[in-house]
Coordinates of N, CA and C in Angstrom, one line a residue:
Chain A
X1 N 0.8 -1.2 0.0 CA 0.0 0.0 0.0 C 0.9 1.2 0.0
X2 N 0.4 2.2 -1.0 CA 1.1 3.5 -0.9 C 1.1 4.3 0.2
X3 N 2.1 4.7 1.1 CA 1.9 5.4 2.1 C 1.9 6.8 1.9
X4 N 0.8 7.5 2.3 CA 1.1 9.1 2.1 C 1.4 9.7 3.8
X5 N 2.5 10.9 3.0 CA 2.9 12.1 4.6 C 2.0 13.7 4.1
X6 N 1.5 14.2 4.7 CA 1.0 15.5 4.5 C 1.5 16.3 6.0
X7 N 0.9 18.0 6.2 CA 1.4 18.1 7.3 C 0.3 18.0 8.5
X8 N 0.4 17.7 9.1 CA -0.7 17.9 10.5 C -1.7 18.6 10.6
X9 N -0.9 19.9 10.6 CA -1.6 21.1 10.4 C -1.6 22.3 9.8
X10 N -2.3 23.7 9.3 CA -2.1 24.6 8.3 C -3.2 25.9 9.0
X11 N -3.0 26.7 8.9 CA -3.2 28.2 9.8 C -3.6 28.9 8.0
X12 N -4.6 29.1 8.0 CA -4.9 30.5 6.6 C -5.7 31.3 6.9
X13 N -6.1 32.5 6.4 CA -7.0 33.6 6.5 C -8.2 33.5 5.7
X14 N -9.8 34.1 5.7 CA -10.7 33.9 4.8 C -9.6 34.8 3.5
X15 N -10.4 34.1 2.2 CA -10.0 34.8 0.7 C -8.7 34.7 0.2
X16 N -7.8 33.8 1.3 CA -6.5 33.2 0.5 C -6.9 31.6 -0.1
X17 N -5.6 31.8 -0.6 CA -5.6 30.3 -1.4 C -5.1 29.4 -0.2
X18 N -5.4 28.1 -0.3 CA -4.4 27.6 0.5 C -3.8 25.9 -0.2
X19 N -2.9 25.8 -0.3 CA -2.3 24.6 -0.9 C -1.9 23.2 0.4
X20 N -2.3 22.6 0.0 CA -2.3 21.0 1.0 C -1.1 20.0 0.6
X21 N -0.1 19.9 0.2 CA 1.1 18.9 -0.4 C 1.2 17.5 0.5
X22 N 0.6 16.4 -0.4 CA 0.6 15.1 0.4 C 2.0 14.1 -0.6
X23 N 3.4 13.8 0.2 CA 3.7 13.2 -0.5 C 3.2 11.2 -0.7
X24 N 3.7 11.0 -1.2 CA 3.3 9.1 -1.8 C 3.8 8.9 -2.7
X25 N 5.8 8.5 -2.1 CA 6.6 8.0 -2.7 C 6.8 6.8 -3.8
X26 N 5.8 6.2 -3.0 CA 5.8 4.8 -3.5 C 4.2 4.3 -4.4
X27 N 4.0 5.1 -4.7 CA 2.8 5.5 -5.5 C 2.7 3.7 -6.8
X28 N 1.6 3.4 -6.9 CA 1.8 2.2 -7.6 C 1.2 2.5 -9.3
X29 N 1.3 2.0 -10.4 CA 0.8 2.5 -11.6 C -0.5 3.2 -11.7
X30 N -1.6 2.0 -10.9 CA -2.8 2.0 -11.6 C -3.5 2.3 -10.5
X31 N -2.6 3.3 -9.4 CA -3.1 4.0 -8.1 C -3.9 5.5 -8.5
X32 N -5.1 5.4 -7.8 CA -5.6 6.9 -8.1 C -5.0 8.0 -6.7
X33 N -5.4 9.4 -7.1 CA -5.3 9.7 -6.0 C -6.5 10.8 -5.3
X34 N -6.8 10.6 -4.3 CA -7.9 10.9 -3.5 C -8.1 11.8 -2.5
X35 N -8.6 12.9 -2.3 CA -8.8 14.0 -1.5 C -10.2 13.8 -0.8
X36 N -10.0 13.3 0.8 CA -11.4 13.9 1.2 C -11.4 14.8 2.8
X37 N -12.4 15.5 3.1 CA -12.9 16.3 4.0 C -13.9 16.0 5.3
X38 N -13.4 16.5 6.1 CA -14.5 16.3 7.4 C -14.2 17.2 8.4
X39 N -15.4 17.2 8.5 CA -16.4 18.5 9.6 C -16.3 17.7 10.5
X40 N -16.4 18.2 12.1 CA -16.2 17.4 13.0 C -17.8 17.1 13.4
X41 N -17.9 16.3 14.1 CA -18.6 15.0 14.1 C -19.7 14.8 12.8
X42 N -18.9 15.1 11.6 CA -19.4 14.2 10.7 C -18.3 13.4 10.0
X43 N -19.0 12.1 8.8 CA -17.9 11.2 8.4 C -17.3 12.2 7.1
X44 N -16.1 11.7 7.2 CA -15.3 12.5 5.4 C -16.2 12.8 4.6
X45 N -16.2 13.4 3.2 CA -16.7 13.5 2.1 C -15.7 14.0 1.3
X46 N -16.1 13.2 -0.2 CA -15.2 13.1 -1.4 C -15.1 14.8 -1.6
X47 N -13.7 14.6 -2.3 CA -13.4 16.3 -2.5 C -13.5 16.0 -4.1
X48 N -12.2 14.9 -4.3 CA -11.4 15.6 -5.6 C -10.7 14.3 -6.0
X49 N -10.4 13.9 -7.1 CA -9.4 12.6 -7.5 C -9.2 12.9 -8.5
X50 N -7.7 12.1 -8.8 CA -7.0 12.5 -9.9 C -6.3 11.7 -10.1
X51 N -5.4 11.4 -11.4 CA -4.4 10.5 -11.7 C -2.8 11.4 -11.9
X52 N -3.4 11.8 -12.8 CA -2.2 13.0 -13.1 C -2.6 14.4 -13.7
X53 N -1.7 15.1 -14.3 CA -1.7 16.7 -14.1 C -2.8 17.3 -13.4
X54 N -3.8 17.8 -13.9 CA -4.1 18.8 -12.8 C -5.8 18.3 -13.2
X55 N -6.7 18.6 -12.4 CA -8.1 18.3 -12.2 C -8.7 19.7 -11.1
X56 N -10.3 19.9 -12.2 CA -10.2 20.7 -11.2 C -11.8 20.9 -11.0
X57 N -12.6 21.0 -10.0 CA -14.2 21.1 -10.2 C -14.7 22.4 -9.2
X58 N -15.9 22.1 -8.9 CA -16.2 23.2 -8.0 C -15.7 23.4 -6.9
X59 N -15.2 22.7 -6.4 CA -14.7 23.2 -4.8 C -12.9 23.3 -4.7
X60 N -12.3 22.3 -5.6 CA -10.7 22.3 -5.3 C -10.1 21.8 -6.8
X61 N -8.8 22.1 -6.6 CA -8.2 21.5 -7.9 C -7.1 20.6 -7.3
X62 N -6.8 19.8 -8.1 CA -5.7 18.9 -7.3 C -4.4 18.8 -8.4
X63 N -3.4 19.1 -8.4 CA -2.3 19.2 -8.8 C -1.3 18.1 -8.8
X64 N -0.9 17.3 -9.8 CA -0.2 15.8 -9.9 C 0.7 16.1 -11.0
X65 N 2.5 16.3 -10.4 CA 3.2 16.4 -11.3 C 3.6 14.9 -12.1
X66 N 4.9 15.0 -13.0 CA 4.3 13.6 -14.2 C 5.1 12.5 -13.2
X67 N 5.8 12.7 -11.9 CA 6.3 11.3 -11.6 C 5.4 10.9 -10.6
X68 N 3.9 11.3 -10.3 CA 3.3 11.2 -9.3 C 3.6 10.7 -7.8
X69 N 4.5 11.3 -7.5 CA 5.1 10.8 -6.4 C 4.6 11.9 -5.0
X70 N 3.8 12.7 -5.6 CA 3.4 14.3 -4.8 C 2.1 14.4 -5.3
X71 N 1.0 15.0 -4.3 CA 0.2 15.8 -5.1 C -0.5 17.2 -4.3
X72 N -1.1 18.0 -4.8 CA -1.4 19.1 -4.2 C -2.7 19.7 -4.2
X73 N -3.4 19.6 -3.2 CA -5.0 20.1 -3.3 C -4.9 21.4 -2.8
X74 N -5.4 22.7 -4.2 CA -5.6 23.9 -3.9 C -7.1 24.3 -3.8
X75 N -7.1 24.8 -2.8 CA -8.7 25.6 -2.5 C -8.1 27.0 -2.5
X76 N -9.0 27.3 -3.2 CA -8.9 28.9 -3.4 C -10.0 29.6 -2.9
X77 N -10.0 30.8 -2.5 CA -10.3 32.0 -1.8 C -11.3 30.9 -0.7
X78 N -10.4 30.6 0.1 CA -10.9 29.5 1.5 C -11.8 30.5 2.0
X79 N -13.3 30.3 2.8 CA -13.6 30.8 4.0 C -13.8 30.3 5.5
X80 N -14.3 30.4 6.1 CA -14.2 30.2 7.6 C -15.0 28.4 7.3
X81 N -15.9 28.4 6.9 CA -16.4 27.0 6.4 C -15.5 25.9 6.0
X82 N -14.4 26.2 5.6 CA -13.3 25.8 5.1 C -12.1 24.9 5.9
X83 N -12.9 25.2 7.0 CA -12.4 24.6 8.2 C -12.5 23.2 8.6
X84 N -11.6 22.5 8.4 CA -11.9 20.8 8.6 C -10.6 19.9 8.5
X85 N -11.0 18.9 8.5 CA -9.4 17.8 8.2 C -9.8 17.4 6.6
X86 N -8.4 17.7 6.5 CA -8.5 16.9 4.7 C -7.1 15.5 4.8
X87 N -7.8 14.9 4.2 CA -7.4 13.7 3.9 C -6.7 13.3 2.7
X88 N -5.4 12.5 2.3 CA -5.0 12.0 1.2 C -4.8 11.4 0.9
X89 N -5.6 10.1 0.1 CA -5.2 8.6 0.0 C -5.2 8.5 -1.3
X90 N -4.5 6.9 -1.5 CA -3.7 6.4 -2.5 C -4.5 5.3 -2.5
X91 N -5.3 5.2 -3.8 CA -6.0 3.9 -4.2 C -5.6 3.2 -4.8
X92 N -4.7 1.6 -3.6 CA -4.6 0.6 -4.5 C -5.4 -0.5 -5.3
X93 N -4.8 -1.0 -6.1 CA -5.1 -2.2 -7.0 C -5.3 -3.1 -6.2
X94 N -6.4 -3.7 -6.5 CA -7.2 -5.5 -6.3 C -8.0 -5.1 -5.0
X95 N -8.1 -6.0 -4.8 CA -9.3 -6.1 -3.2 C -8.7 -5.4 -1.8
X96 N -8.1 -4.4 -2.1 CA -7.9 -4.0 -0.8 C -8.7 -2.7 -0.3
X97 N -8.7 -1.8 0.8 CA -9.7 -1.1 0.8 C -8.6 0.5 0.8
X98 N -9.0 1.7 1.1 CA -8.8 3.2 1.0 C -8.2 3.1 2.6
X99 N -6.8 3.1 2.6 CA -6.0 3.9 4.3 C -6.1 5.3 4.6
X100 N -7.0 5.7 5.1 CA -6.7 7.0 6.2 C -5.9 7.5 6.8
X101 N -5.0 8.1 6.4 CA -3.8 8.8 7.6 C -4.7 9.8 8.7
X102 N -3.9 10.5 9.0 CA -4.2 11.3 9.9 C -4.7 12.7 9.6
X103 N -4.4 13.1 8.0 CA -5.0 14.0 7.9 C -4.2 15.5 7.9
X104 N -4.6 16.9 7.5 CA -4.3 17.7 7.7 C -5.7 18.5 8.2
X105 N -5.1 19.1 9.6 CA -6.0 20.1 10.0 C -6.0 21.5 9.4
X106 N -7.1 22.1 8.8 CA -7.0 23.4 8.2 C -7.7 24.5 9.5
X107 N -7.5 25.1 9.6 CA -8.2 26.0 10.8 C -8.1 27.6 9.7
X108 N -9.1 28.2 9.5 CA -9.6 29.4 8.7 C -9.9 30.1 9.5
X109 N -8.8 31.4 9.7 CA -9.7 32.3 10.4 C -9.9 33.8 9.8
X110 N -10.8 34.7 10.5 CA -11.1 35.9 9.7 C -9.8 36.7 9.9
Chain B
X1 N -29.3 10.6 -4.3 CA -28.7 11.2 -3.0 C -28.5 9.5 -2.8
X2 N -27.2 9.1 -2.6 CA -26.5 8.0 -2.0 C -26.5 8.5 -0.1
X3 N -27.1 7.3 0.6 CA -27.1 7.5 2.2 C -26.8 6.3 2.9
X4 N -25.6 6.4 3.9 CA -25.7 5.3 4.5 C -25.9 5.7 5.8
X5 N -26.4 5.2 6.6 CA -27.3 5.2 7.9 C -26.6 4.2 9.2
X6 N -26.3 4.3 9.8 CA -25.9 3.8 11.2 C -27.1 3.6 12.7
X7 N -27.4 2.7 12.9 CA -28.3 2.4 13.8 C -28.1 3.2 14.7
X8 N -27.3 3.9 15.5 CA -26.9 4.9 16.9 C -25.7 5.8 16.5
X9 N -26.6 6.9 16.7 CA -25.3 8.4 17.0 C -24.3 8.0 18.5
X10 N -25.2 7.9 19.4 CA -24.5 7.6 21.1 C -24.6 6.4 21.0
X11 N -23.7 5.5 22.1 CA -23.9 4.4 22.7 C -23.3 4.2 23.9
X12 N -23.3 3.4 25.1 CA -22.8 3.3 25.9 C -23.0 2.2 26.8
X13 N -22.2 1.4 26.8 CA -21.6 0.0 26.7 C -21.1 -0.4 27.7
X14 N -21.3 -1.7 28.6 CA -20.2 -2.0 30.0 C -19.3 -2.9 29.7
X15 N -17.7 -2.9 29.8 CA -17.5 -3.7 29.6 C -17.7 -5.1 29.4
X16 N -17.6 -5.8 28.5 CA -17.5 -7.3 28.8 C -18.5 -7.7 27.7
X17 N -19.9 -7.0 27.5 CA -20.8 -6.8 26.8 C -20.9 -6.9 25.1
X18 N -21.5 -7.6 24.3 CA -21.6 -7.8 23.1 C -22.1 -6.6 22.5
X19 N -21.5 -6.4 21.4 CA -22.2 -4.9 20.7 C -22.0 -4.8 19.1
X20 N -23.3 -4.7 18.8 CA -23.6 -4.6 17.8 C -23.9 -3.3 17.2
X21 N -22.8 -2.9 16.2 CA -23.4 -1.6 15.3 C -23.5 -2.1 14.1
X22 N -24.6 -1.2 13.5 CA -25.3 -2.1 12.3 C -25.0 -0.7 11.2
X23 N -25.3 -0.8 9.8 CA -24.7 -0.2 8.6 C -25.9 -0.5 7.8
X24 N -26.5 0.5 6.9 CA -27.4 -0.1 5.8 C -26.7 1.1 5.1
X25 N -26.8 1.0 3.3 CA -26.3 1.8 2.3 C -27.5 1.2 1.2
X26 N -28.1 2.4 0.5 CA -29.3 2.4 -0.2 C -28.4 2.4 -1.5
X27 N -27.5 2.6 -1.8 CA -27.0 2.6 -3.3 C -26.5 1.4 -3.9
X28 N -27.0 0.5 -3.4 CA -26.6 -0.9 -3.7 C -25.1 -1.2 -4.4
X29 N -24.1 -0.3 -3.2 CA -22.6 -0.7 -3.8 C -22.2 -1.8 -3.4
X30 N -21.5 -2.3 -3.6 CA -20.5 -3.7 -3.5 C -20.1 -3.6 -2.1
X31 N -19.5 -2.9 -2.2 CA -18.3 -2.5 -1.0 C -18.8 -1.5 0.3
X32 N -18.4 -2.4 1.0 CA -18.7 -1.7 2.5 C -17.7 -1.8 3.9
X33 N -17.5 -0.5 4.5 CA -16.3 -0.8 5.3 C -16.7 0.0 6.5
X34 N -15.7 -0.7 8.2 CA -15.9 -0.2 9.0 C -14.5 0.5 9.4
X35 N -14.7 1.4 9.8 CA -13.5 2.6 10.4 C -13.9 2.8 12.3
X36 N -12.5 2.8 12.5 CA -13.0 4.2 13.7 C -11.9 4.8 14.1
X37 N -12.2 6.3 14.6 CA -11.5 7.4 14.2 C -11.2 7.5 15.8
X38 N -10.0 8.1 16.1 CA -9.5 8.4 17.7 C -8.6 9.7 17.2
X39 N -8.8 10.7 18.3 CA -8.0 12.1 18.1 C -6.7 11.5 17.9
X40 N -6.1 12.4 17.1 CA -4.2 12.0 16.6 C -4.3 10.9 15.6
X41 N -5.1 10.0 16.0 CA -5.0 8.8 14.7 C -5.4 8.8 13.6
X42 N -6.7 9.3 13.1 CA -7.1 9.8 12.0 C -8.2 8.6 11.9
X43 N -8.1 8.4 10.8 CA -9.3 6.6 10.4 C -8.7 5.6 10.1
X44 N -9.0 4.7 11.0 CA -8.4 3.3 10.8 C -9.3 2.1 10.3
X45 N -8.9 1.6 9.0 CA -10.1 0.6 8.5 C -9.7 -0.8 9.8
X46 N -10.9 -1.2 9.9 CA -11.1 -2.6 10.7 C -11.5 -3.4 10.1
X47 N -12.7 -3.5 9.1 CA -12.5 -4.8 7.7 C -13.2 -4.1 7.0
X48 N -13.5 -4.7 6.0 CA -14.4 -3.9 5.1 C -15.1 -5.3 4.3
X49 N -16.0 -5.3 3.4 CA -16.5 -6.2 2.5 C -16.8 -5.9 1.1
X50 N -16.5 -6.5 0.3 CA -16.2 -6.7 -1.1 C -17.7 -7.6 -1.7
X51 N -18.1 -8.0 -1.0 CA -19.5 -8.2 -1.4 C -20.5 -9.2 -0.3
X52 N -21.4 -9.8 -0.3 CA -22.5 -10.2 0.8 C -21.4 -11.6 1.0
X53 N -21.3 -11.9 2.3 CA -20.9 -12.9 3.1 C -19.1 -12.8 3.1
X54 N -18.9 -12.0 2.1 CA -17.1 -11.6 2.0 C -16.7 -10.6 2.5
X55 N -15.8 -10.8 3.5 CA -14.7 -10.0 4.4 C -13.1 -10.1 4.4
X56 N -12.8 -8.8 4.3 CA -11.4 -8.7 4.8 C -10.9 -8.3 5.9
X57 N -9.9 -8.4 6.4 CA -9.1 -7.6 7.8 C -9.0 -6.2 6.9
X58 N -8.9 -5.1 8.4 CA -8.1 -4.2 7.8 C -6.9 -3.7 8.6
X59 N -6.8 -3.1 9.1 CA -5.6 -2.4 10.0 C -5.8 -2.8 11.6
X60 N -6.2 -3.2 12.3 CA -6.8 -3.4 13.4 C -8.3 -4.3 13.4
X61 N -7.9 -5.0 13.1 CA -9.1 -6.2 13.0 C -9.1 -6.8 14.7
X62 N -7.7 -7.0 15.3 CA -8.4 -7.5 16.6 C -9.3 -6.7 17.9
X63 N -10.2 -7.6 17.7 CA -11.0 -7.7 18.9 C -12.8 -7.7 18.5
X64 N -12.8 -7.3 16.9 CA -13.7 -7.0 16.4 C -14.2 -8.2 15.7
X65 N -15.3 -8.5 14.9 CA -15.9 -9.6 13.8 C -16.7 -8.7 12.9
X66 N -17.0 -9.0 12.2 CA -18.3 -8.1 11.0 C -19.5 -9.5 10.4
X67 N -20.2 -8.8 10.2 CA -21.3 -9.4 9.1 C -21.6 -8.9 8.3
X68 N -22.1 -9.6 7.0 CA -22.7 -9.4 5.4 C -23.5 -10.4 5.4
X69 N -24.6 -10.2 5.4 CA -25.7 -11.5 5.3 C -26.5 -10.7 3.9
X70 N -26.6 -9.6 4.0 CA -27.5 -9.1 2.6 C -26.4 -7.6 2.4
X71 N -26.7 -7.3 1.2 CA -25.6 -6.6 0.2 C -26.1 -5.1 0.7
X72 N -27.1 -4.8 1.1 CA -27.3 -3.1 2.0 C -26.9 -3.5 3.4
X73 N -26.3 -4.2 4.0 CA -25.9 -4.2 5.3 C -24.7 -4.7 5.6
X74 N -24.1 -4.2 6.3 CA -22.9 -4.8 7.5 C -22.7 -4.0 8.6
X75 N -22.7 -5.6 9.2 CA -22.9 -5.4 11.0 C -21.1 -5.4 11.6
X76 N -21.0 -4.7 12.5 CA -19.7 -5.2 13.0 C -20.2 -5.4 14.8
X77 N -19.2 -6.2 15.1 CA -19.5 -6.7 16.5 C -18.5 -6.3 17.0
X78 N -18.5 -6.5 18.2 CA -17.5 -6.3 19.4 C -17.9 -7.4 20.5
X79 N -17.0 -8.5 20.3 CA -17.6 -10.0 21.2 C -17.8 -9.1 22.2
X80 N -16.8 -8.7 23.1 CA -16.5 -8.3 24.0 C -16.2 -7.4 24.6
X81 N -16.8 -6.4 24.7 CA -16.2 -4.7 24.5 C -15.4 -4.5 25.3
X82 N -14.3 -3.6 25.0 CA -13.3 -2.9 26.2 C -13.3 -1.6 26.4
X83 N -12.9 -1.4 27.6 CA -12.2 0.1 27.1 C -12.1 1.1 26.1
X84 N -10.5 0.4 25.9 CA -10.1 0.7 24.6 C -10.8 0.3 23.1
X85 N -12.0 0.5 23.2 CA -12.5 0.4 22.5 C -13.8 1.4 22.4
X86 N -13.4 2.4 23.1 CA -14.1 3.3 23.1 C -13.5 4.2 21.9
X87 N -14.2 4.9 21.5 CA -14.2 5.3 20.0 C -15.2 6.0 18.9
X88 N -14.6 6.6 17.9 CA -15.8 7.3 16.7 C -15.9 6.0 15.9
X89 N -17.2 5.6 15.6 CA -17.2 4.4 14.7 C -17.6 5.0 13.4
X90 N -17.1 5.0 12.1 CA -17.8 5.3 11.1 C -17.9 3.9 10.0
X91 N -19.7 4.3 9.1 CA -19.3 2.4 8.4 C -19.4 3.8 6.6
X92 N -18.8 2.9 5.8 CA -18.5 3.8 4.4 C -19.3 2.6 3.6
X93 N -19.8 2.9 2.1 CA -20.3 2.4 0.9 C -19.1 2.7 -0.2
X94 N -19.0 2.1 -1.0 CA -18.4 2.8 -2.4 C -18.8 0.9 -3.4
X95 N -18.9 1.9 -4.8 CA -19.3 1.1 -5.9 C -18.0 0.1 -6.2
X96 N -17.2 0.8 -6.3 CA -16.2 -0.2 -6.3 C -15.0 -0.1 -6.0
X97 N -13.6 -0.7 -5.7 CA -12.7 -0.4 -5.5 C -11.7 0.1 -6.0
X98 N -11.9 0.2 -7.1 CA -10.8 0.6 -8.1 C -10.8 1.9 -8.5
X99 N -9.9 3.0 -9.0 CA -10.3 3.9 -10.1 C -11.3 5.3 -9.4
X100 N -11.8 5.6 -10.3 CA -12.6 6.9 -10.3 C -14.4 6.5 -9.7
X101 N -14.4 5.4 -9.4 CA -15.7 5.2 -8.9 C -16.0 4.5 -7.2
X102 N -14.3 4.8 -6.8 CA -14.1 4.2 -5.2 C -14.4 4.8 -4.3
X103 N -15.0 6.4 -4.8 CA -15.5 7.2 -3.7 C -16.1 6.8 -2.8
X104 N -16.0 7.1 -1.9 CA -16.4 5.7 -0.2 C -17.3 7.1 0.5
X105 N -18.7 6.7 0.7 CA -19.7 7.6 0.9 C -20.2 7.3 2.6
X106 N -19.5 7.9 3.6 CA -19.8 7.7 4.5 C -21.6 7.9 5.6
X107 N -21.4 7.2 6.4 CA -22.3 7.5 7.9 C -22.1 8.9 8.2
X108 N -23.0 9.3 9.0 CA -22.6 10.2 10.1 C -22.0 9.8 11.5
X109 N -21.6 8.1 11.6 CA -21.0 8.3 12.7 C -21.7 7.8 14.0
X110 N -21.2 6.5 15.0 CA -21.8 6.1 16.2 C -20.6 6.8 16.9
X111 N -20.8 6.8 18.1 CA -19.9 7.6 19.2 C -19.9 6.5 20.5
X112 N -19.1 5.5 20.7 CA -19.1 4.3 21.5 C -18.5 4.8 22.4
X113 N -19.4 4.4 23.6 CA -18.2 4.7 24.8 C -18.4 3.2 25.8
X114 N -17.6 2.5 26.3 CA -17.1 1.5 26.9 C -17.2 2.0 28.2
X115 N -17.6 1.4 29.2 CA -17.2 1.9 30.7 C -17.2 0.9 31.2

């Protein structure tokens, strides 16, 4: 299983951007990669997934340079709602299931 | 709207005691998994299932069992509850494992406490 490191935690202001860098050295071919979010006492929700270069929809874009060994989920002009753990997993191949790390705490303040 | 539902937000449990948290998912995915979340730790899978009557371990499988008897449900048990087994339980859905369709659609979450 691919293991991902991100940082713990991240301090922004409302109306900046804020960038999330989760590395996963060991990234496998036919591994996707996966961003999700959670509000406290509720469960995650899907953000964002990608394979490579860049993806981007309503809420974030996620940034996958070509050796996939990194990736980077940008939220732009964050607000105080913005506030939560985000998550970044590495979806392996065959019957195994999605590892959770620990996350990055974002804390948004005015 | 994909929903998966959890029998109990609270619970509260004496040691030694059998406990059953139950999972239903209306989207008829394949795949269904139990987690539970502790401050600093983040989510830890405990098994998950790949389809009705099939189970895997996940990261901490001991102390726990699960069921799949029908493909909208999985139960997970706790023969014997402890302590340390107090915890955020969350149970997830996703269509499949692979790819761009593994999105894993959670509960809102049982809140177990062991005394």
């Amino acid at each position: 299983l691919a293991k991902t490191t991100q940082p713990i935690s991240m301090d922004s202001y409302e109306g900046q951007e804020v960038n999330i860098t989760c590395s996963h050295n060991n990234i496998a071919t036919n591994d996707y990669i996966t961003w999700y979010q959670q509000f406290p006492s509720q469960g995650p929700r899907f953000i964002i997934q990608g394979y490579k270069t860049k993806v981007t929809n309503e809420v974030a874009s996620l940034f996958i340079p070509a050796d996939r060994k990194s990736s980077t989920l940008s939220l732009p002009r964050v607000s105080l709602s913005d506030t939560a753990v985000y998550y970044c997993l590495v979806a392996p191949g065959g019957r195994r299931a999605l590892t959770f790390g620990s996350g990055t705490r974002l804390q948004v303040q005015p | 709207d994909v929903k998966v539902t959890q029998s109990s937000r609270y619970l509260v449990k004496r040691t030694g005691e059998k406990v059953f948290l139950e999972c239903v998912q209306d989207m008829d995915h394949e795949n269904m998994f139990w987690y539970r979340q502790d401050p600093g730790l983040g989510l830890r899978l405990i098994y998950f299932s790949y389809d009705v009557k099939m189970k895997e371990k996940g990261d901490i499988p001991e102390g726990y069992s699960v069921s799949r008897e029908k493909k909208e449900r999985f139960s997970l048990i706790l023969e014997s509850a402890s302590t340390n087994q107090t915890s955020m339980y969350l149970c997830a859905s996703s269509l499949t494992l692979l790819g761009k369709e593994a999105e894993q659609y959670f509960g809102p979450g049982t809140r177990l406490t062991v005394t």
